[in-house]
XYZ file of C-alpha atoms in Angstrom:
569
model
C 0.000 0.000 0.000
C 1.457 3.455 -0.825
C 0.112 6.514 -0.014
C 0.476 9.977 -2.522
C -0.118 13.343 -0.744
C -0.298 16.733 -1.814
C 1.277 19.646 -0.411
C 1.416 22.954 -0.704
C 5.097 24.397 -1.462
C 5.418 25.186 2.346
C 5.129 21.511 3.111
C 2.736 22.466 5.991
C -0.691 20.566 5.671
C -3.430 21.943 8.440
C -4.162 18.916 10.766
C -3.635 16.543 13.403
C -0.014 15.133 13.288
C -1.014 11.588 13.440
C -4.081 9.637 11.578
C -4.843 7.976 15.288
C -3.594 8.483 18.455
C -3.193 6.278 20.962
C -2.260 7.372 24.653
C -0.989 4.114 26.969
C -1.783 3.793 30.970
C -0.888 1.259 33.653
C -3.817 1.779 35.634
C -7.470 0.912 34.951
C -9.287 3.549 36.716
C -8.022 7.239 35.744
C -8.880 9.672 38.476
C -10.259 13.592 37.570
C -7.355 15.679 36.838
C -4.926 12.951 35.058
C -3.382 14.582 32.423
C -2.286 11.588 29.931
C -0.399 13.904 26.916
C -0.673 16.388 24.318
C -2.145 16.312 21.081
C -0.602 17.966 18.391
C -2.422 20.283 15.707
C -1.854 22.884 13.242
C -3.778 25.340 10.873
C -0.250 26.420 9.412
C -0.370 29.714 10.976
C 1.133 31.061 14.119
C -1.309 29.872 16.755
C -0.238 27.685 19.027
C -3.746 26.995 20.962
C -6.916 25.627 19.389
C -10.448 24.797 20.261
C -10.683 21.106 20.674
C -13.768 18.841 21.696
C -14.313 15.099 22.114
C -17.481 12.965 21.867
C -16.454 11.367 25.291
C -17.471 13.382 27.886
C -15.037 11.669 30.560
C -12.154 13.592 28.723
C -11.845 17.096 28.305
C -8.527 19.221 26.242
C -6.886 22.349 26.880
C -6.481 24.892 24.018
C -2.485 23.685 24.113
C -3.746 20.013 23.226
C -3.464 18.642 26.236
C -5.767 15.923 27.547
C -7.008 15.368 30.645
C -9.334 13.045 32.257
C -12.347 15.154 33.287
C -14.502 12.458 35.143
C -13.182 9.358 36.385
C -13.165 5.955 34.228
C -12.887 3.090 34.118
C -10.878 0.464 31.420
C -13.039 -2.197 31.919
C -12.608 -3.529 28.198
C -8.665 -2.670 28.963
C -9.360 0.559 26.429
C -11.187 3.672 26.067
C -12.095 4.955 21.961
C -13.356 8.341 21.079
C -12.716 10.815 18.582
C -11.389 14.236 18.976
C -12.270 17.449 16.722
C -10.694 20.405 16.027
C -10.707 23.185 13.439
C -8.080 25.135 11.267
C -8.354 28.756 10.252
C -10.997 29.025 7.371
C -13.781 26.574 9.995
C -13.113 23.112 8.595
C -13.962 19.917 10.853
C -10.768 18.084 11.860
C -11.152 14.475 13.416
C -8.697 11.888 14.635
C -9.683 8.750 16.586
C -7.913 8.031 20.314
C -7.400 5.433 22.425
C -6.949 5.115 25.227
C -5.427 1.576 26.263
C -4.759 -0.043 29.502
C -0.664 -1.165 29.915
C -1.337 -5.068 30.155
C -3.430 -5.141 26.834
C -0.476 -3.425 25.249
C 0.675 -6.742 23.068
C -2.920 -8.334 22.504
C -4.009 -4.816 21.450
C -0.821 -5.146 19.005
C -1.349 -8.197 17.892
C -4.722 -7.882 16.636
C -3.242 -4.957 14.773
C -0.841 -6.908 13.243
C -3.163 -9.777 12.462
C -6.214 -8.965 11.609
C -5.092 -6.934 8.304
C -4.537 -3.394 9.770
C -0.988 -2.650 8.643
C -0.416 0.470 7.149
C -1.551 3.300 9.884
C 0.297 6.148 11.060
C -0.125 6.041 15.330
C 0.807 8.646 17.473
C 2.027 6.676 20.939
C 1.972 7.903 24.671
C 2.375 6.076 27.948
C 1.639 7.001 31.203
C 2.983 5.762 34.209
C 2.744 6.295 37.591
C 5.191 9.665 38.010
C 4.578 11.211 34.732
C 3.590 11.348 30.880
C 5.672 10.394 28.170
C 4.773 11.564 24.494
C 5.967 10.810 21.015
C 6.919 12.585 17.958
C 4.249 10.721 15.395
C 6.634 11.301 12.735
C 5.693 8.706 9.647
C 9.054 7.628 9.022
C 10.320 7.151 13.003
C 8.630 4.113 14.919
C 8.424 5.227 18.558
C 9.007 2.270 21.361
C 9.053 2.197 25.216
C 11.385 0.076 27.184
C 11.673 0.097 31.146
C 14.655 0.239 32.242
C 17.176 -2.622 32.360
C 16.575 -3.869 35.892
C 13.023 -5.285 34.611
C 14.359 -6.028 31.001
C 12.143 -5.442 27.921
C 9.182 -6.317 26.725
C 8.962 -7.669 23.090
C 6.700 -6.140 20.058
C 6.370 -6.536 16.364
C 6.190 -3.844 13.915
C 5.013 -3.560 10.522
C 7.365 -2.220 7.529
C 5.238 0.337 5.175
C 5.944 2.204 2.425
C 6.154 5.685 3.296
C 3.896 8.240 1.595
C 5.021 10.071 -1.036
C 4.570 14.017 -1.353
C 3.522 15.858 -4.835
C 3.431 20.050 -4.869
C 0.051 20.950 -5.190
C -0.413 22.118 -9.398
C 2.839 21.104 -10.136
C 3.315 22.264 -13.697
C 4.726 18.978 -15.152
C 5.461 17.669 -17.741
C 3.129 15.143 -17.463
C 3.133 12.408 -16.948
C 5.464 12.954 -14.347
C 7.121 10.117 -12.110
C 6.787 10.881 -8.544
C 7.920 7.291 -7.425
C 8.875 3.776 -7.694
C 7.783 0.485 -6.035
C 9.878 -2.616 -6.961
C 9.275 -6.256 -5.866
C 12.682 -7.859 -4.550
C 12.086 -10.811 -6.914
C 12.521 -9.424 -9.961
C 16.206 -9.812 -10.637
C 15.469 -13.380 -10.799
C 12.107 -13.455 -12.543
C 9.873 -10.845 -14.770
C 7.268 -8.959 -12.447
C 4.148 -7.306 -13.766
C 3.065 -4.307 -11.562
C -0.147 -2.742 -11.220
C -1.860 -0.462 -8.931
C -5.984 0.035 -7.926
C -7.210 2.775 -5.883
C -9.025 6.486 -6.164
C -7.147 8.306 -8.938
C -6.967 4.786 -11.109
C -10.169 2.702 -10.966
C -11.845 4.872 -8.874
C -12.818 8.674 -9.015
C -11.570 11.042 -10.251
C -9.880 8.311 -12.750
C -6.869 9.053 -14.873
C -4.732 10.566 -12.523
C -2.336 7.860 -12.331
C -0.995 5.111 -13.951
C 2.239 2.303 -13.278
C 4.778 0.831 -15.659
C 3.628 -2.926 -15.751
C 7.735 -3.481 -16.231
C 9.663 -0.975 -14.091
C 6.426 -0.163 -10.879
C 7.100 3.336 -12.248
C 4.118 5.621 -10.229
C 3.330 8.484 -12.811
C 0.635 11.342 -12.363
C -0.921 12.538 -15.517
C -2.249 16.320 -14.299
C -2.528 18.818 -11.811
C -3.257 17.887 -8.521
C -5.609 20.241 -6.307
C -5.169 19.737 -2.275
C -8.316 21.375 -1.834
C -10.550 18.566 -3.805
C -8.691 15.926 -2.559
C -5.494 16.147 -0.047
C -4.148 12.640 -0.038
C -4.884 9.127 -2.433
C -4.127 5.528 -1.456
C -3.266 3.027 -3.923
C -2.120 -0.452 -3.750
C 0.888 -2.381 -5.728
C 0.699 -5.502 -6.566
C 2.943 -8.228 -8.300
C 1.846 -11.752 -9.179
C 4.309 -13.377 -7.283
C 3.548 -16.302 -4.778
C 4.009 -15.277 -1.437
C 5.793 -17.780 1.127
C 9.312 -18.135 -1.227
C 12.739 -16.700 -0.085
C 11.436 -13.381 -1.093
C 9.459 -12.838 1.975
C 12.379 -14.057 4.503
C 13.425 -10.880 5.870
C 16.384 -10.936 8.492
C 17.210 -7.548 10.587
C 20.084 -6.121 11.808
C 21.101 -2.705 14.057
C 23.146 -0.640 11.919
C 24.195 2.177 14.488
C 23.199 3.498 18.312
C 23.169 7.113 19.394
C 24.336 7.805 21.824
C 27.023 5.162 22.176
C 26.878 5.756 26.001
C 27.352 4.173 28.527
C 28.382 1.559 25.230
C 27.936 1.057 21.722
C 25.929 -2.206 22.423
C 23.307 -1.485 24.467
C 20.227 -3.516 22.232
C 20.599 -6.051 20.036
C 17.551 -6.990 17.402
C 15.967 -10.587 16.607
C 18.106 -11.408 13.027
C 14.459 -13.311 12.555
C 11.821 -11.114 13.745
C 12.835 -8.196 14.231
C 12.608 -8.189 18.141
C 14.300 -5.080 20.042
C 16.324 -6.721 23.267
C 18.253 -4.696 25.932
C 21.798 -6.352 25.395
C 23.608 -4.751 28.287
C 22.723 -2.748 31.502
C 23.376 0.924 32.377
C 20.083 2.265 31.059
C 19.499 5.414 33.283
C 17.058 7.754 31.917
C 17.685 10.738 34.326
C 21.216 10.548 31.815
C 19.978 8.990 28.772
C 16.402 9.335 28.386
C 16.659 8.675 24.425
C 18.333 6.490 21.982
C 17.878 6.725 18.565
C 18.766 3.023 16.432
C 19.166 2.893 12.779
C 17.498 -0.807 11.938
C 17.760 -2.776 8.354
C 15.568 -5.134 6.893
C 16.723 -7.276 3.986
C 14.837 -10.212 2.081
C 16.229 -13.335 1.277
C 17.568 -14.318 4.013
C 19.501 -10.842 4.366
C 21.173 -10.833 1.208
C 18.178 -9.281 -1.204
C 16.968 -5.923 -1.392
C 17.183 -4.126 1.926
C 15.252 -1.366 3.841
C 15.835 1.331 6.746
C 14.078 2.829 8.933
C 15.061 4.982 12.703
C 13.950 3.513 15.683
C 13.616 5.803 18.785
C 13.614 4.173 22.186
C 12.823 6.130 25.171
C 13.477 5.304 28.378
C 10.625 5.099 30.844
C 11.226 6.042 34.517
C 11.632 4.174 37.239
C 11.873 5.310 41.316
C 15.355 4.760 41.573
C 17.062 7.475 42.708
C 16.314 8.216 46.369
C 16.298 11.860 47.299
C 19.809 13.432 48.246
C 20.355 17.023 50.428
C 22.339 19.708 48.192
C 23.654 20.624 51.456
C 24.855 18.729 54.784
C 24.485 21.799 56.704
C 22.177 24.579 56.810
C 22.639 27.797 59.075
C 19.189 30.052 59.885
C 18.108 32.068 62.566
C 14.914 31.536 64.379
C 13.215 34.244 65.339
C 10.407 34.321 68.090
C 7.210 35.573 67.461
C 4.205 36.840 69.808
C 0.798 37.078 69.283
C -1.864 40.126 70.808
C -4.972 41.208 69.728
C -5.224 44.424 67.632
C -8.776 45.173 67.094
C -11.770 43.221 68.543
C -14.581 45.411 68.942
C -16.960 43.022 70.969
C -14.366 41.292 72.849
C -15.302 38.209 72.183
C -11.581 36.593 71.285
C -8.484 35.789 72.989
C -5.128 35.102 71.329
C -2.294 32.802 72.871
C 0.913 35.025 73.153
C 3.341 32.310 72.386
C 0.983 30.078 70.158
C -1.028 32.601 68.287
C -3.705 30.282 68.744
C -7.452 32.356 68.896
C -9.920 31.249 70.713
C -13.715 32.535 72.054
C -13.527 33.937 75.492
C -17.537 34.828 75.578
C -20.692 33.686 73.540
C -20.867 35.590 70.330
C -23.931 36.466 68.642
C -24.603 36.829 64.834
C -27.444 39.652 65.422
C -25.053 41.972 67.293
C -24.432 45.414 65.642
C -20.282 44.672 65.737
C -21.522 41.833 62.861
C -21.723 42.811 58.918
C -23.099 40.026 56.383
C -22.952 37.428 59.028
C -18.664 37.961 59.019
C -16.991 39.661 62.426
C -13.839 40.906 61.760
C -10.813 41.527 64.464
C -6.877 42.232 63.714
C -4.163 39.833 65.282
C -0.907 41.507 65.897
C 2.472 39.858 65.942
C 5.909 40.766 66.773
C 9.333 39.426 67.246
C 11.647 40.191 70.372
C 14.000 42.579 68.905
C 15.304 45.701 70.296
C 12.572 47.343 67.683
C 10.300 44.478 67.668
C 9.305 44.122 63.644
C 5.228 44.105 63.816
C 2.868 42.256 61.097
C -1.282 42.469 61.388
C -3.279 40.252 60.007
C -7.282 40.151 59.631
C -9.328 37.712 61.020
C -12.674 37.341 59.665
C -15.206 35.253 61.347
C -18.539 33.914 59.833
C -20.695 33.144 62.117
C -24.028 30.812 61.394
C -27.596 31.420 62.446
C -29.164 30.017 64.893
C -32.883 30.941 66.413
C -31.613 32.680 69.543
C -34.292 35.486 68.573
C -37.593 35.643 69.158
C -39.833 37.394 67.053
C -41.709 40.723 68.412
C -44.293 43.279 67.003
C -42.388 46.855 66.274
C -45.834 48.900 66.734
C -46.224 49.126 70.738
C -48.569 52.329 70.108
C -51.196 52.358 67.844
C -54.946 53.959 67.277
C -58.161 51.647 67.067
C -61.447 53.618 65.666
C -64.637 52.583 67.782
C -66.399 52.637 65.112
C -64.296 50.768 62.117
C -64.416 47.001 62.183
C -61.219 46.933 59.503
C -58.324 45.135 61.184
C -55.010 47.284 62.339
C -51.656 45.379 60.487
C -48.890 45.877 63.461
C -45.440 44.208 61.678
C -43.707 41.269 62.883
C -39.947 41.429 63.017
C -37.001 38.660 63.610
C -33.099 39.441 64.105
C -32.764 35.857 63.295
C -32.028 34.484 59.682
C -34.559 33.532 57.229
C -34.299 29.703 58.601
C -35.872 31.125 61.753
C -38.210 33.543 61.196
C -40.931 33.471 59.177
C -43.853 32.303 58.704
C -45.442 32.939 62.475
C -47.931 32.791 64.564
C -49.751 34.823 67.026
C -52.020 34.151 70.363
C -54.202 36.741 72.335
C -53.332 36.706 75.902
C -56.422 35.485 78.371
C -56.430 38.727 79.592
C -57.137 40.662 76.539
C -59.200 37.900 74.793
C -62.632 39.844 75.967
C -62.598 42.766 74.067
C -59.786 41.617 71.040
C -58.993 38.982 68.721
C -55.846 38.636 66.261
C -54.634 36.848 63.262
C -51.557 36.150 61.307
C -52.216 37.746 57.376
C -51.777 36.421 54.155
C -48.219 35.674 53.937
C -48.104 35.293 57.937
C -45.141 38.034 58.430
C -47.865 40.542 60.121
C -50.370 40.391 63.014
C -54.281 41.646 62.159
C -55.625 42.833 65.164
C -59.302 43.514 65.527
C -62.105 45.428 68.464
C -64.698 43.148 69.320
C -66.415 45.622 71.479
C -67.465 49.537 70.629
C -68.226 50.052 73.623
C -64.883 50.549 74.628
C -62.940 54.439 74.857
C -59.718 55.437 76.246
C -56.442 53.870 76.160
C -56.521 49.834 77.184
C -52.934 47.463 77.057
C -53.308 44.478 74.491
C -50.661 41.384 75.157
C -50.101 39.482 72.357
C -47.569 36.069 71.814
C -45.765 35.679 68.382
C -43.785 33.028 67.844
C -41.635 31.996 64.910
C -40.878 28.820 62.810
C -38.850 26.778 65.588
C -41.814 27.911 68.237
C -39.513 30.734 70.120
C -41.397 32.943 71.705
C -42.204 36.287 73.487
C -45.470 38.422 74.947
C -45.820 42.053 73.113
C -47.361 44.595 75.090
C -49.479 46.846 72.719
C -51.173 50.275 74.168
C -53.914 50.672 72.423
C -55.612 53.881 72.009
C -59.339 53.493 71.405
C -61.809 56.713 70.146
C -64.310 57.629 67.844
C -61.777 58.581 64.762
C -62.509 61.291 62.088
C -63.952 60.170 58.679
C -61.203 57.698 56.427
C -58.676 58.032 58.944
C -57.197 56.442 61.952
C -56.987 59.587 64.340
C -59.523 60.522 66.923
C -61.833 63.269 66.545
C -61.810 66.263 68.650
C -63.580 66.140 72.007
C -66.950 68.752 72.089
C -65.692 72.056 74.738
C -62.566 69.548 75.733
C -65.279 67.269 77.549
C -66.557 63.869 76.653
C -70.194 63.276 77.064
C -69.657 61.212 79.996
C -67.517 63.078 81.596
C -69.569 65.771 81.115
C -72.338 64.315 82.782
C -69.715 63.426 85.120
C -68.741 66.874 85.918
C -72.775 67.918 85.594
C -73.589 65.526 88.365
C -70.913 66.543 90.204
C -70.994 70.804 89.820
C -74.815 69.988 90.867
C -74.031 68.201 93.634
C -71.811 70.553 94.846
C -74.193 73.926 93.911
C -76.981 72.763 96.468
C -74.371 71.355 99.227
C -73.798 75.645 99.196
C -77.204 76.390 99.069
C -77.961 74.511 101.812
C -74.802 75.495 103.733
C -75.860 79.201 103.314
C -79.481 78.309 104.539
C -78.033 76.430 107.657
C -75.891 79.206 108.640
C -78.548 82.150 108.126
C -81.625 80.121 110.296
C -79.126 79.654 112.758
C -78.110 83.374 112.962
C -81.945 84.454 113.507
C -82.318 82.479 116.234
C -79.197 83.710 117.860
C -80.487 87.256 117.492
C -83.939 86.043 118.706
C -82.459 84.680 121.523
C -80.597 87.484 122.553
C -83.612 89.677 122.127
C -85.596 87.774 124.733
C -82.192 87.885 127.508
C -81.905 91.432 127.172
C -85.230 92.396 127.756
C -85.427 89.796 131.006
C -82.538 91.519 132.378
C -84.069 94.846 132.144
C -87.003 93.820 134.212
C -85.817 91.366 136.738
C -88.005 91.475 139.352
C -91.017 91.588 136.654
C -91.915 88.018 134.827
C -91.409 87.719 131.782
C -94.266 87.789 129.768
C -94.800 87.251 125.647
């Protein structure tokens, strides 16, 4: 199979750097927060973040391509496939599938790939271990591997050999045809091969783009190509060659290491199958973290036609360098701090001098007027014991939650009642409490005042309706009343309740007739009576009784004047 891509003459094609991505873990549930590696993507322009989304809502990506695990999973099937979308700079929907796939289905997972027919796909590989996350370049012509260091050896893997893809300029002017490649079987110095290729651009729209030499596997394009209508075509070569001869016996060799440290030998490669070993020890990847091995194949039995390719093996890390001082000895100075308080206005706090711990000396209350928004705020002070002690403040702020340590209570304690008007008189129930332990409430009338009153909570049950029963009533009479709230705290009001005969639409008495009531007039009339014939009588007494005294004296007067002569009337 050989792929043919276009390109524009700056080589840069807007996309995902790999066709699939795959991102490897060694644990099977992934906690919120796990970053597992970066995806890479460019519109061919200067930005360097992107919007990305996924159809799997338990990962989420950063505008830098980073992906993270946004709500936990779990691998039960030891993998995790979604897609992720992105789009370049003129709006056009990019997609790539990802996988995410558990560390122990690693070789099944790669040898179903190899098997079952999927052998020409361009991965992009990361691995996450415990400590970190490793990523890889996803560059089509370097095969990315990870190998633990040597003190657990290596694990083996297959690996297909493709053709690479071959790049054509976009409307390249010819002359057409014009070759752009070659494919050649490794059989035919010793036999005569007929190619031929099938695909889009051949047998397939658009057709007539491309042709092969049946002799020489020449790959020839015929016109203009235009990225925009199509950006990449697959073909496949074939020869009619039986498959199972020497041909196919492909032996494999290391050609070179870099680095050569700690040694120029450090893998060694299957001659038969290709396998990557660890031949020595000394990996260490806090010094090496990378090697880079040049590998050839060559068909039959290593003395045919022969291929290369670049291997990169990266070392993965391992906890096995314990944690060293820099320094033996360290010199400081320790300086001694004390606490006091600065500012607490309802001295509620204490502070520990040495400690700085604070503490509540006295019960504080959420409804006092030293509380704003439920927060009480008081300044620590601290010094050290120099000579000129060095002084910091800091702010303490307290919230402080509500509980029902109020009861509720009626804010009218004077008020007006009309004789005469049956409409109820709204007095307003407040709490200092919160919300949770307020309203709705209730109200009782006391025994006491239950004769002559009655009261109800209104509508919304935040105000008391308080209503005469009697208008027979006048003067100025003391209502109790009990409100309680929703937890059942509490309190008698004591209203004073004026009570009159009120002027026309309003709630105000009306002016007494010469400053007198009626009764009291009658009062007063019975009264300035009373008194008016107790001093008519009085005078009456007192002038009889001053007749007879003259009278009286009359009679002695004349009996002393004639003493020896009886008296005679």
């Amino acid at each position: 199979m050989a792929v043919v891509s276009t390109a524009e003459e700056s080589s840069c094609r807007p996309g995902f750097e790999s066709e699939s991505l795959i991102f490897r873990v060694n644990r099977k549930h992934l906690k919120p927060g796990t970053r597992l590696g970066k995806v890479g993507f460019t519109d061919c322009t200067d930005r360097i973040q992107f919007l990305f989304n996924t159809d799997d809502s338990h990962f989420v990506l950063n505008s830098d391509g980073v992906l993270i695990v946004q709500r936990g999973v779990d691998l039960h099937e030891g993998h995790q496939d979604f897609f992720v979308h992105s789009w370049d700079s003129e709006g056009n929907k990019m997609t790539v599938p990802v996988m995410v796939l558990l560390e122990h289905h690693y070789e099944s997972w790669d040898a179903e790939q190899h098997h079952g027919g999927r052998r020409h796909q361009n991965h992009h590989n990361t691995r996450l271990d415990s400590a970190s996350i490793k990523e890889t370049a996803g560059h089509p012509d370097v095969a990315v591997r990870y190998f633990p260091k040597s003190s657990n050896g290596l694990r083996r893997r297959k690996r297909d050999w493709v053709i690479p893809p071959f790049n054509y300029p976009e409307n390249h002017d010819g002359p057409f045809p014009y070759k752009i490649a070659q494919v050649r079987s490794s059989d035919d110095k010793m036999k005569m091969v007929t190619y031929s290729i099938m695909g889009p651009g051949v047998d397939e729209d658009p057709k007539g783009l491309f042709t092969m030499d049946k002799d020489t596997g020449d790959l020839y394009v015929y016109q203009r190509l235009d990225r925009e209508k199509q950006a990449n075509y697959k073909v496949l070569a074939t020869d009619a060659d039986e498959p199972g001869n020497d041909n196919s016996i492909i032996k494999y060799t290391i050609l070179s290491q870099e680095p050569k440290l700690p040694n120029d030998h450090m893998f060694t490669i299957d001659f038969n199958n290709g396998a990557i070993m660890v031949e020595d020890a000394g990996l260490d990847r806090e010094t090496y973290p990378e090697y880079t091995l040049e590998i050839q194949a060559a068909d039959m039995f290593g003395e045919g036609l022969t291929g290369k390719t670049k291997v990169v093996l990266k070392v993965a890390d391992r906890n096995d360098n314990a944690p060293v001082f820099i320094q033996s000895t360290v010199s400081t100075t320790c300086v001694t701090l004390q606490f006091k308080i600065g500012s607490d206005p309802a001295g509620w706090l204490k502070v520990d001098e040495d400690t700085g711990l604070v503490t509540v000396k006295s019960l504080m209350d959420r409804e006092s007027a030293f509380v704003k928004n439920d927060t009480y705020t008081a300044l620590i002070l601290s010094y050290d014991d120099d000579v000129v002690p060095a002084t910091g403040t800091g702010t303490l702020s307290i919230t402080l939650e509500d509980v029902n340590d109020n009861p509720p209570f009626i804010v009218e304690r004077n008020i007006t009642v009309c004789r005469d008007d049956s409409t109820p008189v709204l007095l307003t129930v407040a709490d200092k409490d919160g919300p949770h332990h307020s309203a709705p409430y209730n109200v009782m009338v006391d025994e006491v005042s239950k004769p002559n009153w009655s009261a109800q909570m209104n509508t919304d049950r935040t105000g008391v309706e308080l209503v005469l029963k009697s208008n027979e009533l006048s003067g100025t009479y003391p209502v109790i009343l009990r409100v309680s709230d929703t937890g059942g705290l509490e309190q008698d009001c004591f209203i004073q309740v004026k009570v009159c005969s009120c002027v026309e639409n309003e709630r105000v008495c009306a002016p007494l007739r010469n400053g007198w009531s009626v009764k009291d007039q009658i009062i007063w009339g019975v009264v300035g009576g009373t008194l008016l014939l107790s001093m008519v009588l009085a005078v009456l007494y007192f002038s009889t009784r001053e007749r007879l005294k003259e009278r009286k004296r009359y009679f002695i007067i004349r009996w002393r004047k004639q003493p020896d002569t009886q008296f005679q009337e």
